[in-house]
PDB file of C-alpha atoms in Angstrom:
ATOM      1  CA  UNK A 940     272.037 -33.321  86.071  1.00  0.00           C
ATOM      2  CA  UNK A 941     268.562 -32.553  84.808  1.00  0.00           C
ATOM      3  CA  UNK A 942     268.087 -30.283  87.827  1.00  0.00           C
ATOM      4  CA  UNK A 943     271.272 -28.295  86.966  1.00  0.00           C
ATOM      5  CA  UNK A 944     270.174 -27.979  83.351  1.00  0.00           C
ATOM      6  CA  UNK A 945     266.752 -26.808  84.437  1.00  0.00           C
ATOM      7  CA  UNK A 946     268.284 -24.255  86.864  1.00  0.00           C
ATOM      8  CA  UNK A 947     270.549 -22.943  84.091  1.00  0.00           C
ATOM      9  CA  UNK A 948     267.520 -22.559  81.820  1.00  0.00           C
ATOM     10  CA  UNK A 949     265.660 -20.557  84.475  1.00  0.00           C
ATOM     11  CA  UNK A 950     268.706 -18.369  85.132  1.00  0.00           C
ATOM     12  CA  UNK A 951     269.116 -17.788  81.391  1.00  0.00           C
ATOM     13  CA  UNK A 952     265.462 -16.735  81.123  1.00  0.00           C
ATOM     14  CA  UNK A 953     265.833 -14.390  84.108  1.00  0.00           C
ATOM     15  CA  UNK A 954     268.979 -12.915  82.603  1.00  0.00           C
ATOM     16  CA  UNK A 955     267.243 -12.440  79.244  1.00  0.00           C
ATOM     17  CA  UNK A 956     264.229 -10.828  80.951  1.00  0.00           C
ATOM     18  CA  UNK A 957     266.462  -8.447  82.914  1.00  0.00           C
ATOM     19  CA  UNK A 958     268.429  -7.514  79.781  1.00  0.00           C
ATOM     20  CA  UNK A 959     265.204  -6.863  77.864  1.00  0.00           C
ATOM     21  CA  UNK A 960     263.918  -4.685  80.733  1.00  0.00           C
ATOM     22  CA  UNK A 961     267.180  -2.701  80.834  1.00  0.00           C
ATOM     23  CA  UNK A 962     267.134  -2.224  77.057  1.00  0.00           C
ATOM     24  CA  UNK A 963     263.458  -1.208  77.074  1.00  0.00           C
ATOM     25  CA  UNK A 964     264.156   1.400  79.777  1.00  0.00           C
ATOM     26  CA  UNK A 965     265.469   3.702  77.029  1.00  0.00           C
ATOM     27  CA  UNK A 966     261.821   4.555  76.335  1.00  0.00           C
ATOM     28  CA  UNK A 967     261.702   6.412  79.662  1.00  0.00           C
ATOM     29  CA  UNK A 968     263.395   9.268  77.783  1.00  0.00           C
ATOM     30  CA  UNK A 969     260.615   9.582  75.174  1.00  0.00           C
ATOM     31  CA  UNK A 970     258.252  11.619  77.429  1.00  0.00           C
ATOM     32  CA  UNK A 971     261.157  13.953  78.235  1.00  0.00           C
ATOM     33  CA  UNK A 972     261.647  14.630  74.521  1.00  0.00           C
ATOM     34  CA  UNK A 973     257.906  15.228  74.103  1.00  0.00           C
ATOM     35  CA  UNK A 974     258.022  17.711  77.003  1.00  0.00           C
ATOM     36  CA  UNK A 975     260.889  19.528  75.267  1.00  0.00           C
ATOM     37  CA  UNK A 976     258.781  19.770  72.101  1.00  0.00           C
ATOM     38  CA  UNK A 977     256.002  21.463  74.074  1.00  0.00           C
ATOM     39  CA  UNK A 978     258.595  23.787  75.648  1.00  0.00           C
ATOM     40  CA  UNK A 979     259.734  24.662  72.109  1.00  0.00           C
ATOM     41  CA  UNK A 980     256.146  25.652  71.261  1.00  0.00           C
ATOM     42  CA  UNK A 981     256.136  27.943  74.310  1.00  0.00           C
ATOM     43  CA  UNK A 982     259.423  29.438  73.143  1.00  0.00           C
ATOM     44  CA  UNK A 983     258.012  29.927  69.647  1.00  0.00           C
ATOM     45  CA  UNK A 984     255.204  31.930  71.230  1.00  0.00           C
ATOM     46  CA  UNK A 985     257.838  33.972  73.057  1.00  0.00           C
ATOM     47  CA  UNK A 986     259.463  34.767  69.695  1.00  0.00           C
ATOM     48  CA  UNK A 987     256.147  36.161  68.416  1.00  0.00           C
ATOM     49  CA  UNK A 988     255.858  38.316  71.540  1.00  0.00           C
ATOM     50  CA  UNK A 989     259.433  39.549  71.044  1.00  0.00           C
ATOM     51  CA  UNK A 990     258.731  40.410  67.399  1.00  0.00           C
ATOM     52  CA  UNK A 991     255.578  42.339  68.356  1.00  0.00           C
ATOM     53  CA  UNK A 992     257.555  44.177  71.036  1.00  0.00           C
ATOM     54  CA  UNK A 993     260.249  45.050  68.464  1.00  0.00           C
ATOM     55  CA  UNK A 994     257.716  46.278  65.909  1.00  0.00           C
ATOM     56  CA  UNK A 995     255.658  48.237  68.457  1.00  0.00           C
ATOM     57  CA  UNK A 996     258.182  51.003  68.984  1.00  0.00           C
ATOM     58  CA  UNK A 997     260.146  50.493  65.780  1.00  0.00           C
ATOM     59  CA  UNK A 998     259.922  54.000  64.312  1.00  0.00           C
ATOM     60  CA  UNK A 999     261.044  55.715  67.525  1.00  0.00           C
ATOM     61  CA  UNK A1000     263.626  53.090  68.509  1.00  0.00           C
ATOM     62  CA  UNK A1001     267.337  53.701  68.357  1.00  0.00           C
ATOM     63  CA  UNK A1002     269.602  51.514  66.254  1.00  0.00           C
ATOM     64  CA  UNK A1003     270.929  49.773  69.362  1.00  0.00           C
ATOM     65  CA  UNK A1004     267.377  48.993  70.576  1.00  0.00           C
ATOM     66  CA  UNK A1005     266.521  47.463  67.195  1.00  0.00           C
ATOM     67  CA  UNK A1006     269.770  45.510  67.212  1.00  0.00           C
ATOM     68  CA  UNK A1007     269.016  44.205  70.717  1.00  0.00           C
ATOM     69  CA  UNK A1008     265.544  43.136  69.579  1.00  0.00           C
ATOM     70  CA  UNK A1009     266.965  41.322  66.568  1.00  0.00           C
ATOM     71  CA  UNK A1010     269.623  39.658  68.729  1.00  0.00           C
ATOM     72  CA  UNK A1011     266.842  38.509  71.064  1.00  0.00           C
ATOM     73  CA  UNK A1012     265.105  36.867  68.097  1.00  0.00           C
ATOM     74  CA  UNK A1013     268.402  35.273  66.996  1.00  0.00           C
ATOM     75  CA  UNK A1014     268.905  34.045  70.553  1.00  0.00           C
ATOM     76  CA  UNK A1015     265.420  32.515  70.621  1.00  0.00           C
ATOM     77  CA  UNK A1016     266.116  30.850  67.276  1.00  0.00           C
ATOM     78  CA  UNK A1017     269.388  29.378  68.530  1.00  0.00           C
ATOM     79  CA  UNK A1018     267.777  28.034  71.693  1.00  0.00           C
ATOM     80  CA  UNK A1019     265.013  26.488  69.551  1.00  0.00           C
ATOM     81  CA  UNK A1020     267.690  24.875  67.357  1.00  0.00           C
ATOM     82  CA  UNK A1021     269.392  23.558  70.484  1.00  0.00           C
ATOM     83  CA  UNK A1022     266.130  22.031  71.698  1.00  0.00           C
ATOM     84  CA  UNK A1023     265.558  20.490  68.263  1.00  0.00           C
ATOM     85  CA  UNK A1024     269.043  18.949  68.273  1.00  0.00           C
ATOM     86  CA  UNK A1025     268.490  17.527  71.743  1.00  0.00           C
ATOM     87  CA  UNK A1026     265.068  16.105  70.851  1.00  0.00           C
ATOM     88  CA  UNK A1027     265.860  14.632  67.432  1.00  0.00           C
ATOM     89  CA  UNK A1028     269.505  13.755  68.062  1.00  0.00           C
ATOM     90  CA  UNK A1029     268.855  12.383  71.529  1.00  0.00           C
ATOM     91  CA  UNK A1030     265.874  10.339  70.408  1.00  0.00           C
ATOM     92  CA  UNK A1031     267.767   8.840  67.457  1.00  0.00           C
ATOM     93  CA  UNK A1032     270.926   8.234  69.481  1.00  0.00           C
ATOM     94  CA  UNK A1033     269.425   6.892  72.698  1.00  0.00           C
ATOM     95  CA  UNK A1034     265.857   5.711  72.039  1.00  0.00           C
ATOM     96  CA  UNK A1035     265.019   4.589  68.516  1.00  0.00           C
ATOM     97  CA  UNK A1036     265.575   5.345  64.855  1.00  0.00           C
ATOM     98  CA  UNK A1037     263.067   7.575  63.121  1.00  0.00           C
ATOM     99  CA  UNK A1038     261.468   6.082  60.026  1.00  0.00           C
ATOM    100  CA  UNK A1039     261.293   8.930  57.531  1.00  0.00           C
ATOM    101  CA  UNK A1040     259.978   6.698  54.756  1.00  0.00           C
ATOM    102  CA  UNK A1041     260.429   8.295  51.339  1.00  0.00           C
ATOM    103  CA  UNK A1042     260.512  11.804  52.798  1.00  0.00           C
ATOM    104  CA  UNK A1043     263.574  13.595  51.427  1.00  0.00           C
ATOM    105  CA  UNK A1044     263.332  16.182  54.211  1.00  0.00           C
ATOM    106  CA  UNK A1045     265.598  14.154  56.491  1.00  0.00           C
ATOM    107  CA  UNK A1046     268.373  16.290  58.025  1.00  0.00           C
ATOM    108  CA  UNK A1047     271.807  15.240  56.734  1.00  0.00           C
ATOM    109  CA  UNK A1048     273.416  15.303  60.167  1.00  0.00           C
ATOM    110  CA  UNK A1049     271.229  12.401  61.326  1.00  0.00           C
ATOM    111  CA  UNK A1050     273.154  10.032  59.050  1.00  0.00           C
ATOM    112  CA  UNK A1051     276.304  10.316  61.131  1.00  0.00           C
ATOM    113  CA  UNK A1052     275.074  11.294  64.585  1.00  0.00           C
ATOM    114  CA  UNK A1053     276.361   9.636  67.725  1.00  0.00           C
ATOM    115  CA  UNK A1054     276.685  10.688  71.351  1.00  0.00           C
ATOM    116  CA  UNK A1055     280.064  12.383  70.784  1.00  0.00           C
ATOM    117  CA  UNK A1056     278.903  14.298  67.710  1.00  0.00           C
ATOM    118  CA  UNK A1057     275.804  15.377  69.594  1.00  0.00           C
ATOM    119  CA  UNK A1058     277.969  16.663  72.471  1.00  0.00           C
ATOM    120  CA  UNK A1059     280.074  18.736  70.064  1.00  0.00           C
ATOM    121  CA  UNK A1060     276.971  20.173  68.375  1.00  0.00           C
ATOM    122  CA  UNK A1061     275.373  21.003  71.729  1.00  0.00           C
ATOM    123  CA  UNK A1062     278.571  22.605  73.058  1.00  0.00           C
ATOM    124  CA  UNK A1063     278.824  24.681  69.869  1.00  0.00           C
ATOM    125  CA  UNK A1064     275.220  25.790  70.241  1.00  0.00           C
ATOM    126  CA  UNK A1065     275.750  26.757  73.882  1.00  0.00           C
ATOM    127  CA  UNK A1066     278.873  28.731  72.953  1.00  0.00           C
ATOM    128  CA  UNK A1067     276.920  30.516  70.211  1.00  0.00           C
ATOM    129  CA  UNK A1068     274.060  31.327  72.569  1.00  0.00           C
ATOM    130  CA  UNK A1069     276.454  32.666  75.203  1.00  0.00           C
ATOM    131  CA  UNK A1070     278.163  34.779  72.494  1.00  0.00           C
ATOM    132  CA  UNK A1071     274.790  36.328  71.629  1.00  0.00           C
ATOM    133  CA  UNK A1072     274.143  37.115  75.306  1.00  0.00           C
ATOM    134  CA  UNK A1073     277.606  38.645  75.650  1.00  0.00           C
ATOM    135  CA  UNK A1074     277.082  40.729  72.507  1.00  0.00           C
ATOM    136  CA  UNK A1075     273.693  41.904  73.807  1.00  0.00           C
ATOM    137  CA  UNK A1076     275.347  42.996  77.061  1.00  0.00           C
ATOM    138  CA  UNK A1077     278.056  44.893  75.185  1.00  0.00           C
ATOM    139  CA  UNK A1078     275.483  46.669  73.015  1.00  0.00           C
ATOM    140  CA  UNK A1079     273.253  47.410  75.995  1.00  0.00           C
ATOM    141  CA  UNK A1080     276.160  48.886  77.976  1.00  0.00           C
ATOM    142  CA  UNK A1081     277.429  50.848  74.974  1.00  0.00           C
ATOM    143  CA  UNK A1082     273.969  52.309  74.396  1.00  0.00           C
ATOM    144  CA  UNK A1083     273.569  53.136  78.093  1.00  0.00           C
ATOM    145  CA  UNK A1084     277.072  54.659  78.312  1.00  0.00           C
ATOM    146  CA  UNK A1085     275.822  57.808  76.615  1.00  0.00           C
ATOM    147  CA  UNK A1086     273.333  58.342  79.439  1.00  0.00           C
ATOM    148  CA  UNK A1087     275.186  56.949  82.466  1.00  0.00           C
ATOM    149  CA  UNK A1088     278.591  55.503  83.304  1.00  0.00           C
ATOM    150  CA  UNK A1089     279.072  51.747  83.641  1.00  0.00           C
ATOM    151  CA  UNK A1090     278.703  50.559  87.226  1.00  0.00           C
ATOM    152  CA  UNK A1091     280.788  47.943  89.020  1.00  0.00           C
ATOM    153  CA  UNK A1092     277.784  45.620  88.784  1.00  0.00           C
ATOM    154  CA  UNK A1093     277.768  45.934  84.976  1.00  0.00           C
ATOM    155  CA  UNK A1094     281.485  45.149  84.948  1.00  0.00           C
ATOM    156  CA  UNK A1095     280.926  42.011  87.032  1.00  0.00           C
ATOM    157  CA  UNK A1096     278.096  40.845  84.778  1.00  0.00           C
ATOM    158  CA  UNK A1097     280.203  41.315  81.647  1.00  0.00           C
ATOM    159  CA  UNK A1098     283.200  39.629  83.286  1.00  0.00           C
ATOM    160  CA  UNK A1099     281.157  36.581  84.316  1.00  0.00           C
ATOM    161  CA  UNK A1100     279.473  36.368  80.927  1.00  0.00           C
ATOM    162  CA  UNK A1101     282.892  36.447  79.254  1.00  0.00           C
ATOM    163  CA  UNK A1102     284.216  33.757  81.617  1.00  0.00           C
ATOM    164  CA  UNK A1103     281.200  31.532  81.021  1.00  0.00           C
ATOM    165  CA  UNK A1104     281.505  32.061  77.270  1.00  0.00           C
ATOM    166  CA  UNK A1105     285.185  31.093  77.495  1.00  0.00           C
ATOM    167  CA  UNK A1106     284.269  27.917  79.364  1.00  0.00           C
ATOM    168  CA  UNK A1107     281.697  27.026  76.682  1.00  0.00           C
ATOM    169  CA  UNK A1108     284.274  27.658  73.942  1.00  0.00           C
ATOM    170  CA  UNK A1109     286.911  25.562  75.720  1.00  0.00           C
ATOM    171  CA  UNK A1110     284.387  22.752  76.242  1.00  0.00           C
ATOM    172  CA  UNK A1111     283.413  22.822  72.581  1.00  0.00           C
ATOM    173  CA  UNK A1112     287.049  22.683  71.486  1.00  0.00           C
ATOM    174  CA  UNK A1113     287.829  19.824  73.881  1.00  0.00           C
ATOM    175  CA  UNK A1114     284.750  17.838  72.792  1.00  0.00           C
ATOM    176  CA  UNK A1115     285.628  18.351  69.122  1.00  0.00           C
ATOM    177  CA  UNK A1116     289.251  17.370  69.740  1.00  0.00           C
ATOM    178  CA  UNK A1117     288.153  14.272  71.676  1.00  0.00           C
ATOM    179  CA  UNK A1118     285.793  13.222  68.899  1.00  0.00           C
ATOM    180  CA  UNK A1119     288.516  13.732  66.304  1.00  0.00           C
ATOM    181  CA  UNK A1120     290.898  11.601  68.358  1.00  0.00           C
ATOM    182  CA  UNK A1121     288.317   8.801  68.540  1.00  0.00           C
ATOM    183  CA  UNK A1122     287.827   8.889  64.773  1.00  0.00           C
ATOM    184  CA  UNK A1123     291.552   8.768  64.060  1.00  0.00           C
ATOM    185  CA  UNK A1124     292.862   5.299  63.270  1.00  0.00           C
ATOM    186  CA  UNK A1125     294.923   3.794  66.048  1.00  0.00           C
ATOM    187  CA  UNK A1126     292.883   5.348  68.850  1.00  0.00           C
TER     188      UNK A1126
END
């Protein structure tokens, strides 16, 4: 009997050790989030380059060229927001809470973030980014139409961008609907 009790104690300790190891493995994601922060710095540098490029030929640029430059900056901003959501939301959801102390600068959305909410926010961001790319293509083709007719390749690019944008929109709607269904009582 003492032997069985001792074996159960050892098995319980092994089980506890394994469970602790599995739970601690969430910290493997932390370096990934740090890498994304450094990538965001690189993207911030890209936004400065884009602004300098926009300002360089500003006086001689057409309205469509200026609009494309501004849309590029908006696109960079949206991608940076996406990275921020992934880093902060992912860290809080999957790794550990962030202790903000008395800092009132805490984003409101962190109070009610979970994996489903994060998916909806990410899908919405991707749909917005794809909309910007589609708009840039439309403006670019419209501006070029004065000089040359649209080629079959341009048509294919626009078609695929529209299809991809539609997929992002459908995904966002389905994620939002699924989250709403989970929040509804009785489900």
